[in-house]
PDB file of C-alpha atoms in Angstrom:
ATOM      1  CA  MET A  12      -0.010  -0.015  -0.038  1.00 56.00           C
ATOM      2  CA  GLY A  13       1.384   3.423  -0.958  1.00 55.00           C
ATOM      3  CA  ARG A  14       2.317   6.170   1.405  1.00 52.00           C
ATOM      4  CA  THR A  15      -0.416   8.494   0.052  1.00 52.00           C
ATOM      5  CA  GLN A  16      -3.174   5.750   0.456  1.00 53.00           C
ATOM      6  CA  LYS A  17      -2.015   5.142   4.053  1.00 49.00           C
ATOM      7  CA  GLY A  18      -2.214   8.885   4.786  1.00 50.00           C
ATOM      8  CA  VAL A  19      -5.776   9.087   3.311  1.00 46.00           C
ATOM      9  CA  ILE A  20      -6.964   6.228   5.642  1.00 50.00           C
ATOM     10  CA  ALA A  21      -5.290   7.795   8.611  1.00 55.00           C
ATOM     11  CA  LEU A  22      -6.969  11.128   7.892  1.00 54.00           C
ATOM     12  CA  GLY A  23     -10.374   9.390   7.585  1.00 55.00           C
ATOM     13  CA  GLU A  24      -9.826   7.603  10.898  1.00 61.00           C
ATOM     14  CA  ILE A  25      -9.027  10.912  12.557  1.00 52.00           C
ATOM     15  CA  ARG A  26     -12.182  12.478  11.032  1.00 60.00           C
ATOM     16  CA  MET A  27     -14.289   9.608  12.227  1.00 61.00           C
ATOM     17  CA  LYS A  28     -12.913   9.868  15.804  1.00 57.00           C
ATOM     18  CA  LEU A  29     -13.452  13.655  15.834  1.00 49.00           C
ATOM     19  CA  THR A  30     -16.991  13.188  14.718  1.00 54.00           C
ATOM     20  CA  LYS A  31     -17.543  10.672  17.529  1.00 57.00           C
ATOM     21  CA  VAL A  32     -16.050  13.105  20.072  1.00 47.00           C
ATOM     22  CA  ALA A  33     -18.362  15.950  18.792  1.00 49.00           C
ATOM     23  CA  VAL A  34     -21.456  13.723  18.922  1.00 45.00           C
ATOM     24  CA  SER A  35     -20.518  12.492  22.503  1.00 55.00           C
ATOM     25  CA  ILE A  36     -19.926  16.135  23.708  1.00 53.00           C
ATOM     26  CA  LEU A  37     -23.234  17.250  22.267  1.00 52.00           C
ATOM     27  CA  SER A  38     -25.003  14.321  24.070  1.00 50.00           C
ATOM     28  CA  TRP A  39     -23.446  15.185  27.418  1.00 51.00           C
ATOM     29  CA  VAL A  40     -24.363  18.896  27.038  1.00 46.00           C
ATOM     30  CA  LEU A  41     -27.916  17.910  26.285  1.00 50.00           C
ATOM     31  CA  LEU A  42     -28.004  15.619  29.253  1.00 48.00           C
ATOM     32  CA  LEU A  43     -26.589  18.409  31.447  1.00 48.00           C
ATOM     33  CA  VAL A  44     -29.340  20.730  30.154  1.00 43.00           C
ATOM     34  CA  LEU A  45     -31.983  18.145  31.089  1.00 45.00           C
ATOM     35  CA  LEU A  46     -30.513  17.667  34.544  1.00 46.00           C
ATOM     36  CA  VAL A  47     -30.520  21.369  35.466  1.00 46.00           C
ATOM     37  CA  LEU A  48     -33.664  22.684  33.637  1.00 48.00           C
ATOM     38  CA  PRO A  49     -36.911  22.707  35.657  1.00 50.00           C
ATOM     39  CA  VAL A  50     -40.001  21.004  34.281  1.00 53.00           C
ATOM     40  CA  PHE A  51     -40.772  24.503  32.882  1.00 62.00           C
ATOM     41  CA  SER A  52     -39.541  27.958  33.496  1.00 75.00           C
ATOM     42  CA  PHE A  53     -41.010  29.826  36.457  1.00 84.00           C
ATOM     43  CA  GLN A  54     -39.936  32.764  38.636  1.00 87.00           C
ATOM     44  CA  PRO A  55     -41.890  34.377  41.406  1.00 89.00           C
ATOM     45  CA  SER A  56     -43.529  37.717  40.730  1.00 82.00           C
ATOM     46  CA  GLY A  57     -42.202  39.260  43.840  1.00 90.00           C
ATOM     47  CA  GLY A  58     -42.004  38.127  47.452  1.00 94.00           C
ATOM     48  CA  VAL A  59     -42.252  34.567  48.724  1.00 96.00           C
ATOM     49  CA  LEU A  60     -42.943  32.969  52.084  1.00 97.00           C
ATOM     50  CA  MET A  61     -39.845  31.331  53.356  1.00 95.00           C
ATOM     51  CA  LEU A  62     -40.161  28.424  55.860  1.00 96.00           C
ATOM     52  CA  ASP A  63     -37.244  26.946  57.684  1.00 93.00           C
ATOM     53  CA  GLY A  64     -38.633  23.484  58.324  1.00 94.00           C
ATOM     54  CA  GLU A  65     -37.938  23.807  62.066  1.00 93.00           C
ATOM     55  CA  ASP A  66     -40.937  25.673  63.556  1.00 94.00           C
ATOM     56  CA  ASP A  67     -42.079  28.252  60.995  1.00 95.00           C
ATOM     57  CA  TYR A  68     -45.652  28.316  59.918  1.00 97.00           C
ATOM     58  CA  ALA A  69     -48.576  30.710  59.181  1.00 98.00           C
ATOM     59  CA  ILE A  70     -52.085  30.487  60.504  1.00 98.00           C
ATOM     60  CA  LEU A  71     -55.594  31.616  59.715  1.00 98.00           C
ATOM     61  CA  PRO A  72     -57.531  30.973  62.962  1.00 97.00           C
ATOM     62  CA  LEU A  73     -60.848  29.036  62.509  1.00 97.00           C
ATOM     63  CA  ALA A  74     -62.579  30.953  65.362  1.00 96.00           C
ATOM     64  CA  GLU A  75     -62.045  34.171  63.477  1.00 96.00           C
ATOM     65  CA  HIS A  76     -62.509  33.269  59.894  1.00 97.00           C
ATOM     66  CA  GLY A  77     -64.396  29.856  59.800  1.00 97.00           C
ATOM     67  CA  TYR A  78     -63.597  27.387  57.152  1.00 97.00           C
ATOM     68  CA  ILE A  79     -62.265  28.780  53.780  1.00 98.00           C
ATOM     69  CA  ILE A  80     -64.518  26.592  51.695  1.00 98.00           C
ATOM     70  CA  PRO A  81     -68.208  27.080  52.522  1.00 97.00           C
ATOM     71  CA  ARG A  82     -70.586  24.261  53.588  1.00 94.00           C
ATOM     72  CA  ASN A  83     -72.299  22.440  50.640  1.00 95.00           C
ATOM     73  CA  THR A  84     -69.558  23.421  48.121  1.00 97.00           C
ATOM     74  CA  ASP A  85     -69.658  20.736  45.415  1.00 96.00           C
ATOM     75  CA  GLU A  86     -66.647  21.889  43.366  1.00 97.00           C
ATOM     76  CA  PHE A  87     -63.409  23.682  44.296  1.00 98.00           C
ATOM     77  CA  THR A  88     -59.834  24.207  43.367  1.00 98.00           C
ATOM     78  CA  VAL A  89     -56.990  24.578  45.904  1.00 98.00           C
ATOM     79  CA  GLU A  90     -53.665  25.494  44.150  1.00 98.00           C
ATOM     80  CA  VAL A  91     -50.109  26.502  45.131  1.00 98.00           C
ATOM     81  CA  TRP A  92     -46.567  27.239  43.642  1.00 97.00           C
ATOM     82  CA  PHE A  93     -43.965  25.926  46.188  1.00 97.00           C
ATOM     83  CA  TYR A  94     -40.272  25.127  46.226  1.00 96.00           C
ATOM     84  CA  PRO A  95     -39.238  22.106  48.430  1.00 96.00           C
ATOM     85  CA  LYS A  96     -35.739  22.194  49.799  1.00 95.00           C
ATOM     86  CA  THR A  97     -35.691  18.801  51.714  1.00 92.00           C
ATOM     87  CA  ALA A  98     -37.553  15.487  51.425  1.00 90.00           C
ATOM     88  CA  SER A  99     -39.638  13.989  54.213  1.00 88.00           C
ATOM     89  CA  LYS A 100     -37.899  11.944  56.842  1.00 89.00           C
ATOM     90  CA  LYS A 101     -39.046   8.425  57.507  1.00 89.00           C
ATOM     91  CA  LYS A 102     -42.732   8.237  58.749  1.00 87.00           C
ATOM     92  CA  GLU A 103     -43.093  12.005  58.279  1.00 90.00           C
ATOM     93  CA  ARG A 104     -45.352  14.193  56.293  1.00 92.00           C
ATOM     94  CA  ASN A 105     -44.443  17.935  55.783  1.00 95.00           C
ATOM     95  CA  LEU A 106     -47.418  20.255  55.486  1.00 96.00           C
ATOM     96  CA  VAL A 107     -47.353  22.844  52.626  1.00 98.00           C
ATOM     97  CA  LEU A 108     -51.032  23.877  53.493  1.00 98.00           C
ATOM     98  CA  GLY A 109     -53.863  22.218  55.123  1.00 97.00           C
ATOM     99  CA  GLN A 110     -57.407  22.412  56.326  1.00 97.00           C
ATOM    100  CA  GLN A 111     -60.450  21.016  54.354  1.00 97.00           C
ATOM    101  CA  ALA A 112     -57.827  20.323  51.629  1.00 97.00           C
ATOM    102  CA  ALA A 113     -54.182  19.722  52.156  1.00 97.00           C
ATOM    103  CA  ILE A 114     -50.982  19.617  50.130  1.00 98.00           C
ATOM    104  CA  GLY A 115     -47.553  18.425  51.274  1.00 96.00           C
ATOM    105  CA  LEU A 116     -44.686  16.070  51.113  1.00 96.00           C
ATOM    106  CA  THR A 117     -44.563  12.468  52.314  1.00 94.00           C
ATOM    107  CA  SER A 118     -42.039   9.762  52.927  1.00 90.00           C
ATOM    108  CA  GLU A 119     -44.524   7.150  51.792  1.00 83.00           C
ATOM    109  CA  ASP A 120     -43.278   5.157  48.784  1.00 80.00           C
ATOM    110  CA  LYS A 121     -46.140   5.936  46.511  1.00 82.00           C
ATOM    111  CA  CYS A 122     -44.581   8.139  43.788  1.00 87.00           C
ATOM    112  CA  GLY A 123     -41.615   6.178  42.341  1.00 82.00           C
ATOM    113  CA  VAL A 124     -39.365   9.297  42.651  1.00 84.00           C
ATOM    114  CA  ASN A 125     -35.690   9.561  41.426  1.00 87.00           C
ATOM    115  CA  LYS A 126     -32.947  11.128  43.417  1.00 86.00           C
ATOM    116  CA  ASN A 127     -33.827  14.739  42.262  1.00 90.00           C
ATOM    117  CA  GLN A 128     -37.547  14.338  43.231  1.00 93.00           C
ATOM    118  CA  VAL A 129     -39.654  14.150  46.346  1.00 94.00           C
ATOM    119  CA  CYS A 130     -43.089  12.506  46.763  1.00 94.00           C
ATOM    120  CA  SER A 131     -45.974  14.964  47.330  1.00 95.00           C
ATOM    121  CA  TYR A 132     -49.636  14.452  48.169  1.00 95.00           C
ATOM    122  CA  GLY A 133     -52.937  16.277  47.628  1.00 96.00           C
ATOM    123  CA  SER A 134     -55.900  15.350  49.848  1.00 95.00           C
ATOM    124  CA  ALA A 135     -59.301  16.608  50.847  1.00 96.00           C
ATOM    125  CA  PHE A 136     -62.028  15.862  53.345  1.00 95.00           C
ATOM    126  CA  LEU A 137     -65.198  15.209  51.558  1.00 96.00           C
ATOM    127  CA  GLU A 138     -68.710  14.152  52.716  1.00 95.00           C
ATOM    128  CA  GLY A 139     -71.973  12.707  51.579  1.00 93.00           C
ATOM    129  CA  LYS A 140     -75.042  11.502  53.323  1.00 88.00           C
ATOM    130  CA  GLY A 141     -73.950  10.070  56.572  1.00 86.00           C
ATOM    131  CA  ILE A 142     -70.214   9.760  55.754  1.00 91.00           C
ATOM    132  CA  THR A 143     -67.037  11.854  55.782  1.00 92.00           C
ATOM    133  CA  ALA A 144     -63.760  10.598  54.143  1.00 92.00           C
ATOM    134  CA  ALA A 145     -60.248  11.735  53.406  1.00 92.00           C
ATOM    135  CA  LEU A 146     -59.073  11.002  49.938  1.00 92.00           C
ATOM    136  CA  ASP A 147     -55.264  11.100  49.207  1.00 92.00           C
ATOM    137  CA  LEU A 148     -53.606  11.399  45.779  1.00 94.00           C
ATOM    138  CA  HIS A 149     -49.808  11.270  45.206  1.00 93.00           C
ATOM    139  CA  SER A 150     -47.329  12.525  42.515  1.00 93.00           C
ATOM    140  CA  PRO A 151     -43.576  13.080  42.307  1.00 93.00           C
ATOM    141  CA  VAL A 152     -42.359  16.753  42.195  1.00 94.00           C
ATOM    142  CA  GLU A 153     -38.962  18.275  41.795  1.00 94.00           C
ATOM    143  CA  LYS A 154     -36.650  18.992  44.640  1.00 94.00           C
ATOM    144  CA  ASP A 155     -34.924  22.427  44.648  1.00 94.00           C
ATOM    145  CA  GLN A 156     -37.179  23.782  41.889  1.00 94.00           C
ATOM    146  CA  TRP A 157     -40.583  25.468  41.572  1.00 95.00           C
ATOM    147  CA  ASN A 158     -43.589  23.140  41.363  1.00 96.00           C
ATOM    148  CA  TYR A 159     -47.213  23.656  40.812  1.00 97.00           C
ATOM    149  CA  MET A 160     -49.960  21.602  42.434  1.00 97.00           C
ATOM    150  CA  ALA A 161     -53.651  21.760  42.561  1.00 97.00           C
ATOM    151  CA  ILE A 162     -56.461  19.801  44.159  1.00 97.00           C
ATOM    152  CA  ILE A 163     -59.759  19.881  42.096  1.00 97.00           C
ATOM    153  CA  PHE A 164     -63.099  18.498  43.007  1.00 96.00           C
ATOM    154  CA  LYS A 165     -66.026  18.265  40.526  1.00 95.00           C
ATOM    155  CA  ASP A 166     -68.784  15.695  39.788  1.00 93.00           C
ATOM    156  CA  ASN A 167     -67.953  13.589  42.816  1.00 93.00           C
ATOM    157  CA  THR A 168     -64.415  13.199  41.476  1.00 93.00           C
ATOM    158  CA  LEU A 169     -61.022  14.370  43.042  1.00 94.00           C
ATOM    159  CA  SER A 170     -58.287  15.257  40.542  1.00 95.00           C
ATOM    160  CA  LEU A 171     -54.737  16.374  40.966  1.00 96.00           C
ATOM    161  CA  ALA A 172     -52.779  18.716  38.768  1.00 96.00           C
ATOM    162  CA  TYR A 173     -48.983  18.685  39.213  1.00 95.00           C
ATOM    163  CA  ASN A 174     -46.581  20.693  36.977  1.00 94.00           C
ATOM    164  CA  ASP A 175     -47.363  19.761  33.477  1.00 92.00           C
ATOM    165  CA  GLU A 176     -49.880  16.947  34.016  1.00 93.00           C
ATOM    166  CA  ILE A 177     -53.473  16.579  35.329  1.00 94.00           C
ATOM    167  CA  SER A 178     -54.883  13.347  36.543  1.00 91.00           C
ATOM    168  CA  ARG A 179     -58.457  12.298  37.219  1.00 87.00           C
ATOM    169  CA  THR A 180     -59.460   9.565  39.595  1.00 86.00           C
ATOM    170  CA  SER A 181     -62.692   7.412  39.855  1.00 78.00           C
ATOM    171  CA  ARG A 182     -65.958   8.950  40.549  1.00 84.00           C
ATOM    172  CA  ILE A 183     -67.241   8.303  44.147  1.00 87.00           C
ATOM    173  CA  ASN A 184     -70.957   8.796  44.143  1.00 86.00           C
ATOM    174  CA  ARG A 185     -71.504   9.000  47.881  1.00 90.00           C
ATOM    175  CA  LEU A 186     -69.095  11.918  48.294  1.00 94.00           C
ATOM    176  CA  ASN A 187     -70.760  15.012  47.088  1.00 94.00           C
ATOM    177  CA  PHE A 188     -69.419  18.063  48.977  1.00 96.00           C
ATOM    178  CA  VAL A 189     -66.342  19.405  50.816  1.00 96.00           C
ATOM    179  CA  ALA A 190     -66.461  18.489  54.484  1.00 96.00           C
ATOM    180  CA  ALA A 191     -68.291  21.206  56.420  1.00 94.00           C
ATOM    181  CA  SER A 192     -65.812  20.697  59.325  1.00 94.00           C
ATOM    182  CA  VAL A 193     -62.504  18.981  59.635  1.00 94.00           C
ATOM    183  CA  PRO A 194     -62.612  15.726  61.735  1.00 90.00           C
ATOM    184  CA  LEU A 195     -59.292  16.529  63.622  1.00 89.00           C
ATOM    185  CA  GLY A 196     -58.439  17.584  67.029  1.00 88.00           C
ATOM    186  CA  GLU A 197     -59.297  21.216  67.822  1.00 91.00           C
ATOM    187  CA  THR A 198     -55.612  22.140  67.583  1.00 89.00           C
ATOM    188  CA  PHE A 199     -55.442  21.139  63.878  1.00 93.00           C
ATOM    189  CA  ARG A 200     -58.679  22.748  62.547  1.00 95.00           C
ATOM    190  CA  ASP A 201     -57.339  26.162  61.777  1.00 96.00           C
ATOM    191  CA  PHE A 202     -55.910  26.821  58.220  1.00 98.00           C
ATOM    192  CA  PHE A 203     -52.115  26.216  58.352  1.00 97.00           C
ATOM    193  CA  VAL A 204     -49.373  27.017  55.941  1.00 98.00           C
ATOM    194  CA  GLY A 205     -45.881  25.347  56.369  1.00 96.00           C
ATOM    195  CA  GLY A 206     -46.875  23.086  59.341  1.00 94.00           C
ATOM    196  CA  TYR A 207     -49.256  22.897  62.305  1.00 93.00           C
ATOM    197  CA  ALA A 208     -48.683  24.839  65.524  1.00 90.00           C
ATOM    198  CA  LYS A 209     -47.292  21.661  66.905  1.00 88.00           C
ATOM    199  CA  ASP A 210     -46.563  18.276  65.309  1.00 83.00           C
ATOM    200  CA  MET A 211     -49.472  15.899  64.684  1.00 83.00           C
ATOM    201  CA  ILE A 212     -48.278  12.516  66.007  1.00 78.00           C
ATOM    202  CA  ILE A 213     -50.209   9.347  65.072  1.00 79.00           C
ATOM    203  CA  VAL A 214     -49.386   6.448  67.377  1.00 73.00           C
ATOM    204  CA  LYS A 215     -50.927   2.899  67.547  1.00 74.00           C
ATOM    205  CA  ASP A 216     -50.042   0.417  70.269  1.00 71.00           C
ATOM    206  CA  GLY A 217     -47.065   2.477  71.307  1.00 74.00           C
ATOM    207  CA  GLU A 218     -45.612   2.616  67.807  1.00 75.00           C
ATOM    208  CA  LEU A 219     -45.183   5.794  65.826  1.00 71.00           C
ATOM    209  CA  LEU A 220     -47.119   5.493  62.593  1.00 72.00           C
ATOM    210  CA  SER A 221     -46.776   8.991  61.339  1.00 77.00           C
ATOM    211  CA  ARG A 222     -45.677  12.631  62.232  1.00 83.00           C
ATOM    212  CA  ARG A 223     -47.150  15.623  60.481  1.00 88.00           C
ATOM    213  CA  THR A 224     -44.439  18.339  60.788  1.00 91.00           C
ATOM    214  CA  TYR A 225     -42.950  21.361  59.215  1.00 95.00           C
ATOM    215  CA  PHE A 226     -42.168  22.113  55.449  1.00 97.00           C
ATOM    216  CA  HIS A 227     -38.663  23.288  54.481  1.00 96.00           C
ATOM    217  CA  GLY A 228     -38.800  25.605  51.493  1.00 96.00           C
ATOM    218  CA  ALA A 229     -40.670  28.554  49.875  1.00 96.00           C
ATOM    219  CA  ILE A 230     -44.240  29.303  48.721  1.00 97.00           C
ATOM    220  CA  ASP A 231     -44.968  31.827  46.018  1.00 97.00           C
ATOM    221  CA  ALA A 232     -48.795  31.829  45.999  1.00 98.00           C
ATOM    222  CA  ILE A 233     -51.857  30.053  47.196  1.00 98.00           C
ATOM    223  CA  ARG A 234     -55.395  30.345  45.692  1.00 99.00           C
ATOM    224  CA  PHE A 235     -58.756  28.787  46.873  1.00 99.00           C
ATOM    225  CA  SER A 236     -61.656  28.813  44.412  1.00 98.00           C
ATOM    226  CA  ASN A 237     -65.265  27.706  44.568  1.00 98.00           C
ATOM    227  CA  ILE A 238     -65.086  26.223  41.055  1.00 98.00           C
ATOM    228  CA  ALA A 239     -63.066  23.572  39.246  1.00 97.00           C
ATOM    229  CA  ARG A 240     -60.852  25.986  37.202  1.00 96.00           C
ATOM    230  CA  TYR A 241     -59.441  23.584  34.754  1.00 95.00           C
ATOM    231  CA  ASP A 242     -60.659  21.094  32.161  1.00 91.00           C
ATOM    232  CA  LEU A 243     -60.372  17.615  33.524  1.00 89.00           C
ATOM    233  CA  PRO A 244     -59.753  14.408  31.554  1.00 85.00           C
ATOM    234  CA  ALA A 245     -63.066  12.887  30.441  1.00 80.00           C
ATOM    235  CA  GLU A 246     -62.429   9.721  32.322  1.00 81.00           C
ATOM    236  CA  ARG A 247     -59.853   8.242  34.738  1.00 83.00           C
ATOM    237  CA  SER A 248     -56.682   9.130  33.057  1.00 84.00           C
ATOM    238  CA  THR A 249     -53.768  11.642  32.817  1.00 90.00           C
ATOM    239  CA  LYS A 250     -53.348  14.332  30.257  1.00 90.00           C
ATOM    240  CA  PRO A 251     -50.916  17.276  29.621  1.00 92.00           C
ATOM    241  CA  PHE A 252     -51.540  20.446  31.602  1.00 93.00           C
ATOM    242  CA  ASP A 253     -50.313  24.016  31.412  1.00 93.00           C
ATOM    243  CA  PRO A 254     -50.410  25.555  34.929  1.00 95.00           C
ATOM    244  CA  PRO A 255     -51.078  29.301  35.415  1.00 95.00           C
ATOM    245  CA  HIS A 256     -47.849  31.090  36.400  1.00 94.00           C
ATOM    246  CA  ARG A 257     -49.762  33.868  38.221  1.00 95.00           C
ATOM    247  CA  PHE A 258     -52.967  33.563  40.222  1.00 97.00           C
ATOM    248  CA  VAL A 259     -55.529  36.397  39.796  1.00 97.00           C
ATOM    249  CA  SER A 260     -58.585  37.139  41.849  1.00 97.00           C
ATOM    250  CA  ASP A 261     -62.146  37.053  40.363  1.00 97.00           C
ATOM    251  CA  GLU A 262     -65.705  36.310  41.645  1.00 98.00           C
ATOM    252  CA  HIS A 263     -64.920  32.573  42.201  1.00 98.00           C
ATOM    253  CA  THR A 264     -61.877  33.391  44.379  1.00 99.00           C
ATOM    254  CA  LEU A 265     -62.361  32.438  48.127  1.00 99.00           C
ATOM    255  CA  ALA A 266     -58.701  33.484  49.235  1.00 99.00           C
ATOM    256  CA  LEU A 267     -55.541  34.501  47.522  1.00 99.00           C
ATOM    257  CA  TRP A 268     -52.132  34.967  49.035  1.00 98.00           C
ATOM    258  CA  ASP A 269     -49.380  36.039  46.711  1.00 97.00           C
ATOM    259  CA  PHE A 270     -46.862  37.042  49.457  1.00 97.00           C
ATOM    260  CA  ASN A 271     -45.948  40.183  47.670  1.00 95.00           C
ATOM    261  CA  ASP A 272     -45.968  42.010  51.073  1.00 94.00           C
ATOM    262  CA  GLU A 273     -43.064  44.086  52.282  1.00 92.00           C
ATOM    263  CA  ALA A 274     -39.848  42.113  52.827  1.00 92.00           C
ATOM    264  CA  GLY A 275     -39.800  40.903  56.507  1.00 93.00           C
ATOM    265  CA  ALA A 276     -43.568  41.069  56.807  1.00 94.00           C
ATOM    266  CA  ASP A 277     -45.228  38.459  58.983  1.00 95.00           C
ATOM    267  CA  ARG A 278     -48.853  39.292  58.179  1.00 97.00           C
ATOM    268  CA  PHE A 279     -49.786  38.272  54.725  1.00 98.00           C
ATOM    269  CA  LYS A 280     -52.658  40.022  52.876  1.00 98.00           C
ATOM    270  CA  ASP A 281     -55.413  38.168  51.183  1.00 98.00           C
ATOM    271  CA  THR A 282     -55.488  39.885  47.862  1.00 97.00           C
ATOM    272  CA  SER A 283     -58.965  38.525  47.018  1.00 97.00           C
ATOM    273  CA  GLY A 284     -60.443  41.171  49.212  1.00 96.00           C
ATOM    274  CA  ASN A 285     -62.050  38.667  51.541  1.00 97.00           C
ATOM    275  CA  GLY A 286     -59.973  39.735  54.502  1.00 97.00           C
ATOM    276  CA  LYS A 287     -58.266  36.458  55.305  1.00 98.00           C
ATOM    277  CA  THR A 288     -55.078  37.805  56.515  1.00 98.00           C
ATOM    278  CA  LEU A 289     -52.501  34.978  57.294  1.00 98.00           C
ATOM    279  CA  VAL A 290     -50.256  35.473  60.379  1.00 98.00           C
ATOM    280  CA  GLY A 291     -46.697  34.180  60.250  1.00 97.00           C
ATOM    281  CA  MET A 292     -45.405  32.440  63.398  1.00 97.00           C
ATOM    282  CA  ASN A 293     -41.901  31.723  64.718  1.00 95.00           C
ATOM    283  CA  GLY A 294     -40.044  33.641  61.955  1.00 93.00           C
ATOM    284  CA  ALA A 295     -42.223  32.766  58.901  1.00 95.00           C
ATOM    285  CA  THR A 296     -41.750  35.971  56.852  1.00 95.00           C
ATOM    286  CA  VAL A 297     -41.682  37.246  53.293  1.00 95.00           C
ATOM    287  CA  VAL A 298     -38.383  37.490  51.383  1.00 93.00           C
ATOM    288  CA  ASP A 299     -37.455  38.614  47.822  1.00 89.00           C
ATOM    289  CA  GLY A 300     -38.223  35.669  45.573  1.00 83.00           C
ATOM    290  CA  ARG A 301     -35.946  36.688  42.753  1.00 76.00           C
ATOM    291  CA  GLY A 302     -33.046  34.649  44.296  1.00 65.00           C
ATOM    292  CA  VAL A 303     -35.088  31.515  44.660  1.00 68.00           C
ATOM    293  CA  GLY A 304     -35.182  28.882  41.967  1.00 51.00           C
ATOM    294  CA  ASN A 305     -32.197  30.030  39.824  1.00 44.00           C
ATOM    295  CA  LEU A 306     -30.714  27.218  37.613  1.00 31.00           C
ATOM    296  CA  GLU A 307     -27.808  25.449  39.105  1.00 32.00           C
ATOM    297  CA  ILE A 308     -25.340  22.639  38.075  1.00 23.00           C
ATOM    298  CA  ARG A 309     -25.947  19.803  40.531  1.00 30.00           C
ATOM    299  CA  PRO A 310     -22.869  18.918  42.642  1.00 28.00           C
ATOM    300  CA  ASP A 311     -22.548  15.353  41.201  1.00 30.00           C
ATOM    301  CA  ASN A 312     -22.678  16.518  37.497  1.00 28.00           C
ATOM    302  CA  SER A 313     -19.891  19.045  37.026  1.00 27.00           C
ATOM    303  CA  LEU A 314     -18.462  19.842  33.655  1.00 28.00           C
ATOM    304  CA  THR A 315     -15.098  18.464  34.715  1.00 27.00           C
ATOM    305  CA  ILE A 316     -16.574  15.096  35.594  1.00 25.00           C
ATOM    306  CA  THR A 317     -18.514  14.956  32.331  1.00 27.00           C
ATOM    307  CA  TRP A 318     -15.550  15.664  30.285  1.00 29.00           C
ATOM    308  CA  GLY A 319     -13.645  12.864  32.145  1.00 30.00           C
ATOM    309  CA  GLN A 320     -16.573  10.556  31.342  1.00 29.00           C
ATOM    310  CA  ILE A 321     -16.419  11.395  27.662  1.00 26.00           C
ATOM    311  CA  LYS A 322     -12.715  10.831  27.417  1.00 26.00           C
ATOM    312  CA  SER A 323     -12.935   7.388  29.196  1.00 28.00           C
ATOM    313  CA  GLU A 324     -15.671   6.251  26.849  1.00 29.00           C
ATOM    314  CA  LEU A 325     -13.807   7.295  23.610  1.00 28.00           C
ATOM    315  CA  PHE A 326     -10.115   6.612  24.373  1.00 24.00           C
TER     316      PHE A 326
END
């Protein structure tokens, strides 16, 4: 074989290897983008409620305001934008918000989460003729990112919207309305955000079954409505969903907290005009939300490690 022919073959091999390197680099860059991008882009409009997960919470006293959702309400939506910083510990639930309807995190293995996710729940107390029941739905949400969640009740059916999906469950004919009262101890009947005034501990035969405790993270906005605000799947199924990035008040709004109060405030205005002012306790205050939720490279996926992985695969 001539020297010229050998040179052409060598040049071809170099080009093939360079092409392989370029394709691999592009693949790893795309993987990095997928790792650090949230499910969709979201930034708070202003302030957020920051909660330390230790003892911070906010309260709307039942004695002063009654239940947020009126008796005999047969459809409603409760929705929130929240940013979880830590997952639930074993046998724990962390309350984001709760009264007749509740949203939070759970350590129960019902979501099939990956290492960058946490398991969340949406639940509601519903009632019908002679019965009251609590229904629980679960979904994975992203840790260290902004997430949207809504509990929706309509036509005897409880549905859950989470980030870019909405799921409908089976119809339960005997459950027609939101529960007129919450069947819990008096200490836990107020409307709470971020945790109860004290942990709810559930024990059976001396064994701890569950602890309901504080949420560590941030909340951008919460809205209660007396209608089902979004189109639901026609039957039990899941379909794509585009969540609203801003909550606005209208004639169907029962309460709306956007936490755009002055930085450091511990009283949070109900911007629906219905006068349901939340009171922050133990340091639950508003902070500027612009620094929350920025994209970041995860510690175990640095560019240096990625380049090392590419080299080890190619050479």
